[in-house]
JSON list of C-alpha atoms in Angstrom, two decimals:
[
{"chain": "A", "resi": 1, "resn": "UNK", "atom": "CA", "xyz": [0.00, 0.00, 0.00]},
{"chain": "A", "resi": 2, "resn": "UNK", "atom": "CA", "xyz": [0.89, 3.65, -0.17]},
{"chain": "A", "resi": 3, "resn": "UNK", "atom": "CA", "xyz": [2.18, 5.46, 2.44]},
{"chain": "A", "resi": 4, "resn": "UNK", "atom": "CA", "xyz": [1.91, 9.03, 3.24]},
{"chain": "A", "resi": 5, "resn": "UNK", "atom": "CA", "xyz": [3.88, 10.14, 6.21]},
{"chain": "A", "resi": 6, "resn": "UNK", "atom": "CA", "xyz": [3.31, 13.49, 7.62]},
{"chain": "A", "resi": 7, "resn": "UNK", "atom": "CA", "xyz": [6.56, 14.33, 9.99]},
{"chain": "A", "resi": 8, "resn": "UNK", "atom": "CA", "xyz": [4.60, 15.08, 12.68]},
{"chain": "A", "resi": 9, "resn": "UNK", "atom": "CA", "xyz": [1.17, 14.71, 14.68]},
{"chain": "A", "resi": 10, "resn": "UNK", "atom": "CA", "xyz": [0.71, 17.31, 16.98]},
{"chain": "A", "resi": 11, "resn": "UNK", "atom": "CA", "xyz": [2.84, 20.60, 16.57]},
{"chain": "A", "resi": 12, "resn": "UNK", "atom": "CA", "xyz": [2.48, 23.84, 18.45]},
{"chain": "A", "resi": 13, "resn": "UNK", "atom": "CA", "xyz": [4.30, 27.17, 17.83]},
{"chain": "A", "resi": 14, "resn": "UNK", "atom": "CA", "xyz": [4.55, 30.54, 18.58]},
{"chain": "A", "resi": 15, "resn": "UNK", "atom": "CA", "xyz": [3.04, 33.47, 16.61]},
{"chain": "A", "resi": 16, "resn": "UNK", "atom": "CA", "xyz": [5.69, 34.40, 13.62]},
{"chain": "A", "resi": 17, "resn": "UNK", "atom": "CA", "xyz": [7.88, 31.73, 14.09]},
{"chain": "A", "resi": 18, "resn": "UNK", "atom": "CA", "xyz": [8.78, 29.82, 10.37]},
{"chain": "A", "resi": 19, "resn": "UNK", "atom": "CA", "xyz": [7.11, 26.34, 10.32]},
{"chain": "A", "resi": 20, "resn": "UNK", "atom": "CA", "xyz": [8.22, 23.81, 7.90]},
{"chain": "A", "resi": 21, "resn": "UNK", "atom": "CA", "xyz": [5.81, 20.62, 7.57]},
{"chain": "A", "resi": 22, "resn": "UNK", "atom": "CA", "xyz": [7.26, 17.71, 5.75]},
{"chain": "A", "resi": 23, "resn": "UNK", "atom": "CA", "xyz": [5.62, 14.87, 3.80]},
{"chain": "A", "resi": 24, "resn": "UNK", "atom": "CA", "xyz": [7.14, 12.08, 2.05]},
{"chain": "A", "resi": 25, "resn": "UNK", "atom": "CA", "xyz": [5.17, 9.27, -0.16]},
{"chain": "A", "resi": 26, "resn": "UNK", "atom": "CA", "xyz": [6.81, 6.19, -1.00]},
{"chain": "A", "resi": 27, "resn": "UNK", "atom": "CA", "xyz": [5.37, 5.18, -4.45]},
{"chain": "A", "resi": 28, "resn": "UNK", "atom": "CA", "xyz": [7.01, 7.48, -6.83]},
{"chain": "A", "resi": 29, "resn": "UNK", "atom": "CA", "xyz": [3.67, 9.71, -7.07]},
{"chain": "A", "resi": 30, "resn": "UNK", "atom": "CA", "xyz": [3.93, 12.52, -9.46]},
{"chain": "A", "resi": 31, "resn": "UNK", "atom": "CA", "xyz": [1.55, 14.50, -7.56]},
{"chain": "A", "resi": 32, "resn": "UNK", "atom": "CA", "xyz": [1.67, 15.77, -4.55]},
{"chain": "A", "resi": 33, "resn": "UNK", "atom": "CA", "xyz": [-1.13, 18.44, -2.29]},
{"chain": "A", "resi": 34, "resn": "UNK", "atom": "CA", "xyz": [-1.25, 20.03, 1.44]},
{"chain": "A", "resi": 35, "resn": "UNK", "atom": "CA", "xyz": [-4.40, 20.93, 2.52]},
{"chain": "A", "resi": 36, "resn": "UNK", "atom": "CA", "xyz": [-6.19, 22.15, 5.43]},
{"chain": "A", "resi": 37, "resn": "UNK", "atom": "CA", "xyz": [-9.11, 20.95, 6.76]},
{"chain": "A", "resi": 38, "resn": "UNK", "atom": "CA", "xyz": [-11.12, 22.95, 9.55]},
{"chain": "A", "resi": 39, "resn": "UNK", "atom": "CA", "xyz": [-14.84, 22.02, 11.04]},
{"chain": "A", "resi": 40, "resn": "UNK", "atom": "CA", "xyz": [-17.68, 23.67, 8.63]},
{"chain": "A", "resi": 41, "resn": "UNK", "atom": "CA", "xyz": [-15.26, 24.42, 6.06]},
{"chain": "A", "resi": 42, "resn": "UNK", "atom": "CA", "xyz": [-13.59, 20.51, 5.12]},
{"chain": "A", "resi": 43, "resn": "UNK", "atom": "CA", "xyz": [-10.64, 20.67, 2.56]},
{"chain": "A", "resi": 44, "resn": "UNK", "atom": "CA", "xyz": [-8.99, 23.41, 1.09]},
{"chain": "A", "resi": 45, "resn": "UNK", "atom": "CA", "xyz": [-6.15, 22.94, -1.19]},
{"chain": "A", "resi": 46, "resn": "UNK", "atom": "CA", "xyz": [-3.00, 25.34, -0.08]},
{"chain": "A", "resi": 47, "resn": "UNK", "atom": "CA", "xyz": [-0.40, 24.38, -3.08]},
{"chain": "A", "resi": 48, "resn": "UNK", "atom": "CA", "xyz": [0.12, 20.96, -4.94]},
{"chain": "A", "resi": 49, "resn": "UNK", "atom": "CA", "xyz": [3.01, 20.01, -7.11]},
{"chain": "A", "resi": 50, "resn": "UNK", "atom": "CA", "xyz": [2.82, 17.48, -10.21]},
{"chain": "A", "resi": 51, "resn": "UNK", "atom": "CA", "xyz": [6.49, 17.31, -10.71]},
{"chain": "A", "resi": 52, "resn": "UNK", "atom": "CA", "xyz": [9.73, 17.86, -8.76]},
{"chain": "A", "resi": 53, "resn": "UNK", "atom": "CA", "xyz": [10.60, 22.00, -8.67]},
{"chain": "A", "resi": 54, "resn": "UNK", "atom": "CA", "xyz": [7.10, 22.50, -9.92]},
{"chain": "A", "resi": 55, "resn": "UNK", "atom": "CA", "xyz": [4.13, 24.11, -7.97]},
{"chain": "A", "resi": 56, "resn": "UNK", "atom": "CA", "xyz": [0.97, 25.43, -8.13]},
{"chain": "A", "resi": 57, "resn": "UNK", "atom": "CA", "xyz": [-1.04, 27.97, -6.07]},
{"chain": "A", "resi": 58, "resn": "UNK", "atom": "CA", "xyz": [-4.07, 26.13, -4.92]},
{"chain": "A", "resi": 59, "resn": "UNK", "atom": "CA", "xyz": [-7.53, 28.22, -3.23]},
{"chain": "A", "resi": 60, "resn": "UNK", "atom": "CA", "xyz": [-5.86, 29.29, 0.32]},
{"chain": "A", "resi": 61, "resn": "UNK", "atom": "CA", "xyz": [-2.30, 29.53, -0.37]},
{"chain": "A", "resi": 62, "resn": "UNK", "atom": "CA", "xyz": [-1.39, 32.90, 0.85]},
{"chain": "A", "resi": 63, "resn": "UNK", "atom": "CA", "xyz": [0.95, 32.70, 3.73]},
{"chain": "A", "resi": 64, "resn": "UNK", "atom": "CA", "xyz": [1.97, 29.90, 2.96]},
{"chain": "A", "resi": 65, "resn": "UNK", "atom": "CA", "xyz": [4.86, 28.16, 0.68]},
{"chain": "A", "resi": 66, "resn": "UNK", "atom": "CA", "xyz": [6.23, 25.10, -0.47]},
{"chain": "A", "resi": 67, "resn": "UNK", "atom": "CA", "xyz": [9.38, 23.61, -1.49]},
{"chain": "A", "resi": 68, "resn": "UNK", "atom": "CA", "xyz": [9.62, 19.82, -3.90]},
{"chain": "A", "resi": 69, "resn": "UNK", "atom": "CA", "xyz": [13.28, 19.25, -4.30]},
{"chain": "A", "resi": 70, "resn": "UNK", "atom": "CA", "xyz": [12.32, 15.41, -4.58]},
{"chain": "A", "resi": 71, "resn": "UNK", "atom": "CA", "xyz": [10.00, 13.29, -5.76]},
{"chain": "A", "resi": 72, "resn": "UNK", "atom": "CA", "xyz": [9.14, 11.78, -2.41]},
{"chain": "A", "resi": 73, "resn": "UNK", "atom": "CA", "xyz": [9.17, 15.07, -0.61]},
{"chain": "A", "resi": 74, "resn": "UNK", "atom": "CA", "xyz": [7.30, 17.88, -0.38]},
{"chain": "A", "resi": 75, "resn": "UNK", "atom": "CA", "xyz": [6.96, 20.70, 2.46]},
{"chain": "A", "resi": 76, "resn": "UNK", "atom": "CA", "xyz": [5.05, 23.25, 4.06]},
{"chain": "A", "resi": 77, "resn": "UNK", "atom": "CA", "xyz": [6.37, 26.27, 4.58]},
{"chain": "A", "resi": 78, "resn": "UNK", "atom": "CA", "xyz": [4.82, 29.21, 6.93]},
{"chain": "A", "resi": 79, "resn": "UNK", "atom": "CA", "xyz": [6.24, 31.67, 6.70]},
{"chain": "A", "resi": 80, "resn": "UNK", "atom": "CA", "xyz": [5.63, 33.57, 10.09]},
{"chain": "A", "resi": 81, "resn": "UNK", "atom": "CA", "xyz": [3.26, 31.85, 11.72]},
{"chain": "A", "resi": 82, "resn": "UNK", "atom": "CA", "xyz": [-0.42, 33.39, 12.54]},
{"chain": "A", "resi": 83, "resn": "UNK", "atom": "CA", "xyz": [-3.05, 32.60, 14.86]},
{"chain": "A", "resi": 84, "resn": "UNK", "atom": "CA", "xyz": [-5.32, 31.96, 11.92]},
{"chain": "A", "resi": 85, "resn": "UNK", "atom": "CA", "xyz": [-3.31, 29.28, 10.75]},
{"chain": "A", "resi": 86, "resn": "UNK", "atom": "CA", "xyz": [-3.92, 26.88, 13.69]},
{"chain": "A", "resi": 87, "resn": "UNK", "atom": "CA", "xyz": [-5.11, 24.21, 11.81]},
{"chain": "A", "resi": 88, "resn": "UNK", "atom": "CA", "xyz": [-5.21, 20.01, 11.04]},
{"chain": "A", "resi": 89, "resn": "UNK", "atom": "CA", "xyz": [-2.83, 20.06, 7.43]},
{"chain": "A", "resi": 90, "resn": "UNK", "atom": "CA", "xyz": [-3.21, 17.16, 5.32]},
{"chain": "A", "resi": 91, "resn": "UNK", "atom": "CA", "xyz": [-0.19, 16.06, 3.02]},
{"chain": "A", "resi": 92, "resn": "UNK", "atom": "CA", "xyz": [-1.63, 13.63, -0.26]},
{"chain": "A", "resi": 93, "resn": "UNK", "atom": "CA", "xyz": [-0.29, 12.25, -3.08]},
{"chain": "A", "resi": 94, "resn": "UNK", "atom": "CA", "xyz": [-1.38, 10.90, -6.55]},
{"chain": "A", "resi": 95, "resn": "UNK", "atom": "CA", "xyz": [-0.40, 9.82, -10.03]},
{"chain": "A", "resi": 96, "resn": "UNK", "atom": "CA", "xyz": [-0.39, 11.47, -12.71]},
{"chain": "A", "resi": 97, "resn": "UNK", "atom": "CA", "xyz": [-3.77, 12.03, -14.19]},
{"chain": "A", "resi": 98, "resn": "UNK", "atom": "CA", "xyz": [-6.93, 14.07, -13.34]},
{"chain": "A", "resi": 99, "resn": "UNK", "atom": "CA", "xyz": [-8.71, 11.10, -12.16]},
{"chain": "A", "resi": 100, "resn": "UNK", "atom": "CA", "xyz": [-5.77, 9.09, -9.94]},
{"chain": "A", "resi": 101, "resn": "UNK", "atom": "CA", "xyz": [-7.50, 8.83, -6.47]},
{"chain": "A", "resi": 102, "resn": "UNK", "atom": "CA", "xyz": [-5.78, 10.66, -3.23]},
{"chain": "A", "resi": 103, "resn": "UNK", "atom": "CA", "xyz": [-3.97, 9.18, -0.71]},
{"chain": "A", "resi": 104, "resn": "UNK", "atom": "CA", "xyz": [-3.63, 10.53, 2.33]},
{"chain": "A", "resi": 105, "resn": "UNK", "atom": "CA", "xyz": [-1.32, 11.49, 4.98]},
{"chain": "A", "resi": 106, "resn": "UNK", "atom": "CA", "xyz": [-3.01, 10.75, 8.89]},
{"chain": "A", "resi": 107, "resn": "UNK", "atom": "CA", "xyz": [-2.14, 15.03, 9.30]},
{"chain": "A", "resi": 108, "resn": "UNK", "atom": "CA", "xyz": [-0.26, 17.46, 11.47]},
{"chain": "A", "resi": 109, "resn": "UNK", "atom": "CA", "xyz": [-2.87, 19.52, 13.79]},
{"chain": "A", "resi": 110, "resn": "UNK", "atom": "CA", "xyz": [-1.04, 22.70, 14.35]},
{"chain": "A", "resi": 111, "resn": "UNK", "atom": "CA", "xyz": [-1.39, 25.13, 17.46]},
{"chain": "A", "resi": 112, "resn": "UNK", "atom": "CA", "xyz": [0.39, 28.71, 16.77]},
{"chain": "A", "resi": 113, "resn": "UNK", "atom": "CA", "xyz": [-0.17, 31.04, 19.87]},
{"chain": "B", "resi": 1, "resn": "UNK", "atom": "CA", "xyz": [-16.61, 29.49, -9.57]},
{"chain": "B", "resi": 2, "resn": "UNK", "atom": "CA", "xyz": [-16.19, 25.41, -8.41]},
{"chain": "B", "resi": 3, "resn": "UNK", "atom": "CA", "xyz": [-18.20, 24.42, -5.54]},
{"chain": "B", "resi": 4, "resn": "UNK", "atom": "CA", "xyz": [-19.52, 21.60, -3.33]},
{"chain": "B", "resi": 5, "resn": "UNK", "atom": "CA", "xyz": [-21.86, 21.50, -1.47]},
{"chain": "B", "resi": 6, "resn": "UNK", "atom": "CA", "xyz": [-22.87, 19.03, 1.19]},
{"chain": "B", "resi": 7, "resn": "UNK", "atom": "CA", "xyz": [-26.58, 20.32, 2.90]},
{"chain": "B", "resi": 8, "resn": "UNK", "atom": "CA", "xyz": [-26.55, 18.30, 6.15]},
{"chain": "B", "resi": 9, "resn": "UNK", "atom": "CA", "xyz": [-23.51, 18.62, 8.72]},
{"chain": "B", "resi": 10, "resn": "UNK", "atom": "CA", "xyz": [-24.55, 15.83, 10.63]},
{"chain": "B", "resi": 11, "resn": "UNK", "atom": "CA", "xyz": [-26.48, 12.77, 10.29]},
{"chain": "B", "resi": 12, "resn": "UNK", "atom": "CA", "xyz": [-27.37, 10.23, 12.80]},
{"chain": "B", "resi": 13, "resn": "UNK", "atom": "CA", "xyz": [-28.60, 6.99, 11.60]},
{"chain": "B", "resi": 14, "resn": "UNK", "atom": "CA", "xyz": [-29.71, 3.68, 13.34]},
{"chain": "B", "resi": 15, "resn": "UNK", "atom": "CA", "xyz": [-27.65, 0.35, 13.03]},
{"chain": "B", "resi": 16, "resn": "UNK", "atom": "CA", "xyz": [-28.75, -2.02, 10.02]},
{"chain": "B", "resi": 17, "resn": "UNK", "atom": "CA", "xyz": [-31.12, 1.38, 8.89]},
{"chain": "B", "resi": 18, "resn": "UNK", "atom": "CA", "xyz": [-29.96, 2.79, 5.17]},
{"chain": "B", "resi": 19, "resn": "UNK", "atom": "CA", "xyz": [-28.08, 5.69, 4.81]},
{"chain": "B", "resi": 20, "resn": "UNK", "atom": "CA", "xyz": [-27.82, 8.96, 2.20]},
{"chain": "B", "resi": 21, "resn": "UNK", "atom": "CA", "xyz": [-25.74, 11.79, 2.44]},
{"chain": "B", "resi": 22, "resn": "UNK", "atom": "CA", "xyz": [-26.31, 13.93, -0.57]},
{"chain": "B", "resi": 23, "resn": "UNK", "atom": "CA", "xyz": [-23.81, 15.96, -2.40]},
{"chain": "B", "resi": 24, "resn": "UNK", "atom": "CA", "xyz": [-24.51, 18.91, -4.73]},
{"chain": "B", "resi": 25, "resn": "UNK", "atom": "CA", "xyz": [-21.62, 20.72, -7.39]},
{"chain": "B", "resi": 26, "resn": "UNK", "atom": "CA", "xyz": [-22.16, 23.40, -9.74]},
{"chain": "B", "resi": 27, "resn": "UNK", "atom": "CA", "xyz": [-19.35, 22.97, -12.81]},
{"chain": "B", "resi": 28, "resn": "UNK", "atom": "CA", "xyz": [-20.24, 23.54, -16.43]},
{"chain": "B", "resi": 29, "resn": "UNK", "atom": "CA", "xyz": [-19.36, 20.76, -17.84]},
{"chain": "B", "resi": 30, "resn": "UNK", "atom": "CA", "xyz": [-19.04, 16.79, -16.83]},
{"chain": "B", "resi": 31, "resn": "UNK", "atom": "CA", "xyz": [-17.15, 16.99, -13.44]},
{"chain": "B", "resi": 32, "resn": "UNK", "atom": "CA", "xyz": [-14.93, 13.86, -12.17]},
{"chain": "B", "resi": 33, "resn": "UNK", "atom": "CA", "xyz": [-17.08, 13.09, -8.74]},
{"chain": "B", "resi": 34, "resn": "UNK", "atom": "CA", "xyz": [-15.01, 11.60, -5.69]},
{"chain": "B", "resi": 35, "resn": "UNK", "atom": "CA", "xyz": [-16.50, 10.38, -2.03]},
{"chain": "B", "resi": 36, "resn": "UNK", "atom": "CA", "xyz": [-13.70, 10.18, 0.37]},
{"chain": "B", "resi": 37, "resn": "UNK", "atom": "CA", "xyz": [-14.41, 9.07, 4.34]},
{"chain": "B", "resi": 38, "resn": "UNK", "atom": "CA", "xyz": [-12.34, 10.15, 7.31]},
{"chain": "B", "resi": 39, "resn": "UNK", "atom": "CA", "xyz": [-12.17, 8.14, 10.17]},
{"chain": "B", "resi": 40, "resn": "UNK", "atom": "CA", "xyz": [-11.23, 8.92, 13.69]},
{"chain": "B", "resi": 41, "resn": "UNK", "atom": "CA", "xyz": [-7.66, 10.22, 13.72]},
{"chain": "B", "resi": 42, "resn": "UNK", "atom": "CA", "xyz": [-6.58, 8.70, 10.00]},
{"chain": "B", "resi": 43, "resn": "UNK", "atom": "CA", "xyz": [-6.54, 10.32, 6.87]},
{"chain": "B", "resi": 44, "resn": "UNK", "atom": "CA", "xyz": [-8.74, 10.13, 4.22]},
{"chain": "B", "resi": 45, "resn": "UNK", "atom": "CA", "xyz": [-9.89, 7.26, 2.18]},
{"chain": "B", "resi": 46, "resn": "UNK", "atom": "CA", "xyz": [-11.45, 7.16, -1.35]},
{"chain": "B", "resi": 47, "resn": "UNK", "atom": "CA", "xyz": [-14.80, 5.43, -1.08]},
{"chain": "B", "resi": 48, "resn": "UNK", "atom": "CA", "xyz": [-15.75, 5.90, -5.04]},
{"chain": "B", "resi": 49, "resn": "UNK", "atom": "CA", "xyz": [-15.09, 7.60, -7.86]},
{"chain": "B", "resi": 50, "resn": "UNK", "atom": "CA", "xyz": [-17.35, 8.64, -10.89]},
{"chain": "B", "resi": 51, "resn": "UNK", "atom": "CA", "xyz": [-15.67, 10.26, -14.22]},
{"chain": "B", "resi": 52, "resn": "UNK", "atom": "CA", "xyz": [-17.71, 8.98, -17.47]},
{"chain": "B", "resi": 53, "resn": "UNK", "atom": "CA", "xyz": [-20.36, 5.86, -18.60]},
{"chain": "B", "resi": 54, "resn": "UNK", "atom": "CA", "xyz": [-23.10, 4.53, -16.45]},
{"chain": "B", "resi": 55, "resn": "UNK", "atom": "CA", "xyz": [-24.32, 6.44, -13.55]},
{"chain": "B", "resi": 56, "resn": "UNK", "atom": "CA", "xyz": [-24.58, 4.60, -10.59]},
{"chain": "B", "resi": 57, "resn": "UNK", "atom": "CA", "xyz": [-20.91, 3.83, -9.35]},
{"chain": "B", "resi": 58, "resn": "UNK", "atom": "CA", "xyz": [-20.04, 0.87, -6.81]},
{"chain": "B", "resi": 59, "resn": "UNK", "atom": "CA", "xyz": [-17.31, 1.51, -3.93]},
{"chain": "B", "resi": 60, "resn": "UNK", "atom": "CA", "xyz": [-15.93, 0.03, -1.10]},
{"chain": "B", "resi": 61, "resn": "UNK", "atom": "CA", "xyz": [-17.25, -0.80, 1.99]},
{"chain": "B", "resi": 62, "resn": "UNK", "atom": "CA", "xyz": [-20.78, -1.31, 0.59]},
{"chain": "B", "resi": 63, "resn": "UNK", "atom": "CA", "xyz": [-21.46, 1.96, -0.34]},
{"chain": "B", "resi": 64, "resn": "UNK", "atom": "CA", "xyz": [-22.65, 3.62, -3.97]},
{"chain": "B", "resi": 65, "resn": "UNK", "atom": "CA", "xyz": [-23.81, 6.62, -5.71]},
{"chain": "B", "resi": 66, "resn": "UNK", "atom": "CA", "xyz": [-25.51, 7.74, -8.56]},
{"chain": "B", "resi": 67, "resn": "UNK", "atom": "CA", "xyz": [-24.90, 10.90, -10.50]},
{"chain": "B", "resi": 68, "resn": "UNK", "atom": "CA", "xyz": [-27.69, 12.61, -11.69]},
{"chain": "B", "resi": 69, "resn": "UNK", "atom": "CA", "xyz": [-26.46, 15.47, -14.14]},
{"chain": "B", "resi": 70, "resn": "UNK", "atom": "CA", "xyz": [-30.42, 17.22, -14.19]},
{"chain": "B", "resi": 71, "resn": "UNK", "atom": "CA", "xyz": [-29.69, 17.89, -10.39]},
{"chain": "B", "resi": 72, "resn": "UNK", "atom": "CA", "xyz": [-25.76, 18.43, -10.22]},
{"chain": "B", "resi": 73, "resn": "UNK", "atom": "CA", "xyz": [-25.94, 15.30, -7.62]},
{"chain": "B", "resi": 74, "resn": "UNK", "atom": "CA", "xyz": [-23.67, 12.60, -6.37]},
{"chain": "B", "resi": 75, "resn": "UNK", "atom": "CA", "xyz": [-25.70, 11.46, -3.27]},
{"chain": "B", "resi": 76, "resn": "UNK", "atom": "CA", "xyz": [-23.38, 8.33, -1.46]},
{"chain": "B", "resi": 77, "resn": "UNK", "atom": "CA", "xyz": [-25.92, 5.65, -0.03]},
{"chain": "B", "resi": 78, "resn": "UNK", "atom": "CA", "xyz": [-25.29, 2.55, 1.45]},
{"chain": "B", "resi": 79, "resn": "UNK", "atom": "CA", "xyz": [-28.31, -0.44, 2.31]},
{"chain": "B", "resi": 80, "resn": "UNK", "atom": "CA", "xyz": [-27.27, -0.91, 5.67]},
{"chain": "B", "resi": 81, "resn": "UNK", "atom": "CA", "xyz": [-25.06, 0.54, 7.75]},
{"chain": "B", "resi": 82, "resn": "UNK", "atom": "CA", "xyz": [-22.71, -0.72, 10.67]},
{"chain": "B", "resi": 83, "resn": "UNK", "atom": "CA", "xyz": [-21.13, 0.57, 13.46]},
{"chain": "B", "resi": 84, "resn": "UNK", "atom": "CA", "xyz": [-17.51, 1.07, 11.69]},
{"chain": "B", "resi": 85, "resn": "UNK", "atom": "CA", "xyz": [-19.01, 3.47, 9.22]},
{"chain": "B", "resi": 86, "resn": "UNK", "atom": "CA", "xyz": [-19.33, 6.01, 11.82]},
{"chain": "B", "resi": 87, "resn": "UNK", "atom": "CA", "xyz": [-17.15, 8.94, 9.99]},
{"chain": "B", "resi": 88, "resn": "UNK", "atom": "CA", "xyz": [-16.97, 12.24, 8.05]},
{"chain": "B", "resi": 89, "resn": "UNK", "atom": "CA", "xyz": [-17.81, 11.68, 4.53]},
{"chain": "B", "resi": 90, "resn": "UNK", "atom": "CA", "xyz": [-16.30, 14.17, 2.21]},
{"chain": "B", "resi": 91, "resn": "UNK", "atom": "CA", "xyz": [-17.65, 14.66, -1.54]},
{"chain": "B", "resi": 92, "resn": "UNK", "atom": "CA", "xyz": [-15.05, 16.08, -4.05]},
{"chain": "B", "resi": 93, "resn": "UNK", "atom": "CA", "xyz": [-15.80, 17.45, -7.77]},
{"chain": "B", "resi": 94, "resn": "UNK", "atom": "CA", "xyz": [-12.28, 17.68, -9.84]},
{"chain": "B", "resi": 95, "resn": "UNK", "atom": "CA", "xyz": [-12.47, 20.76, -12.12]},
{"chain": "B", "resi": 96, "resn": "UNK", "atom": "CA", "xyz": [-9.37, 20.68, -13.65]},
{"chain": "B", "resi": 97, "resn": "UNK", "atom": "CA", "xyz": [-6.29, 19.03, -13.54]},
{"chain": "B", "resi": 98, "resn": "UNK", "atom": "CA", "xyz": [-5.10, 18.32, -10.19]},
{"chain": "B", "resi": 99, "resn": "UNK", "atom": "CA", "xyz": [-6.99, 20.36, -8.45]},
{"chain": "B", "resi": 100, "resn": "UNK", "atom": "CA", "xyz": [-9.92, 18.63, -6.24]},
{"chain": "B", "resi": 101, "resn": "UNK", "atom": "CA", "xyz": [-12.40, 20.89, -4.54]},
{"chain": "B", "resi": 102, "resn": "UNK", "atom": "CA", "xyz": [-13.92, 19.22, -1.60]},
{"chain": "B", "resi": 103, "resn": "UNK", "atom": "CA", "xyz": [-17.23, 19.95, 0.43]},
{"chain": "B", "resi": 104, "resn": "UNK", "atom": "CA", "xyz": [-17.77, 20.90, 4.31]},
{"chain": "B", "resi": 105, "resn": "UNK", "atom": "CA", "xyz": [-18.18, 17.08, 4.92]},
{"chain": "B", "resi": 106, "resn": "UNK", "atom": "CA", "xyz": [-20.88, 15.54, 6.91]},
{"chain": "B", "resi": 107, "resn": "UNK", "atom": "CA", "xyz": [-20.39, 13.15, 10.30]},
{"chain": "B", "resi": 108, "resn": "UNK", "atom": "CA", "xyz": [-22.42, 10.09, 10.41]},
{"chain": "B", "resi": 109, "resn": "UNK", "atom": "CA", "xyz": [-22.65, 8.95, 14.13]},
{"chain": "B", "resi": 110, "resn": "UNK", "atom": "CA", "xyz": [-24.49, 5.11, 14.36]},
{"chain": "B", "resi": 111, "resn": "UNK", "atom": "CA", "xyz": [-26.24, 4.50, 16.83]},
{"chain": "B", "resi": 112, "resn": "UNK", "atom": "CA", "xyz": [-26.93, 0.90, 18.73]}
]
């Protein structure tokens, strides 16, 4: 099976502090997404990458950025961390194609106060 | 603008009873339709998938849908429900490449 593995489960930081999530997929996935899921509002895709040095803005990604310097990897970069951006962060990956199914990282709740 | 939309937050639903959870997009043309669930603590986990051909789409875990393109649908049912499907079920319209737009979800608690 694939696995997903998001760095960390429970991470808490101070306001403007820089925050780097990491996310690594073992089965040589082309594409790769963060998102962040809060109650009422479910996913919301940050930034996704379908190749290695290549990203793409998603619905939510301002303050945020990410970095694919491998295949396997890709992170989450904030910035300076906000309030606002206390969160549970989802890493998934695909293969190529519009209609490759998700998998999914188990997520990294975030606490910034 | 993509959207989902996914009326009812929360459903509660008896033990061996059917259950629907209903799932409305607006795209203009033939969307690729996804139903993911979430259980406690884990990730998420495709149920289904609909992209083309005949409407009613079989998934895991004993659960279906049918699209219906007159009402922008993808309701997820399943006969008979058990106690392990007690989740958030997320449904997810594709509107271009890559991208995946997902709705507010809606929890399913089963009860005894």
């Amino acid at each position: 099976d694939v696995k997903v593995t998001q760095s960390s489960r429970y991470l808490v930081k101070r306001t403007g502090e820089k925050v780097f999530l990491e996310c690594v997929q073992d089965m040589d996935h082309e594409n790769m997404f963060w998102y962040r899921q809060d109650p009422g509002l479910g996913l919301r895709l940050i930034y996704f990458s379908y190749d290695v040095k290549m990203k793409e803005k998603g619905d939510i990604p301002e303050g945020y950025s990410v970095s694919r310097e491998k295949k396997e990897r890709f992170s989450l970069i904030l910035e300076s961390a906000s309030t606002n951006q206390t969160s549970m962060y989802l890493c998934a990956s695909s293969l190529a194609g519009l209609n490759e199914k998700l998998f999914f990282g188990s997520g990294t709740q975030l606490s910034v106060l | 603008a993509q959207s989902v939309t996914q009326p009812d937050i929360h459903i509660t639903v008896s033990e061996g009873a059917s259950l629907e959870l209903r799932c409305n997009y607006s795209y203009g043309a033939t969307p690729y339709l996804f139903w993911y669930v979430q259980s406690p603590g884990q990730g998420l986990q495709l149920l289904l998938k609909y992209f083309s051909g005949d409407t009613l789409v079989q998934g895991i875990k004993g659960f279906e849908a049918e699209f219906k393109r007159s009402q922008s649908s993808f309701n997820l049912r399943k006969p008979s429900v058990h106690w392990s499907d007690a989740a958030e079920y997320f449904c997810a319209v594709a509107y271009n490449d890559y991208k995946l737009s997902f709705g507010a979800g809606t929890t399913v608690t089963v009860r005894a």
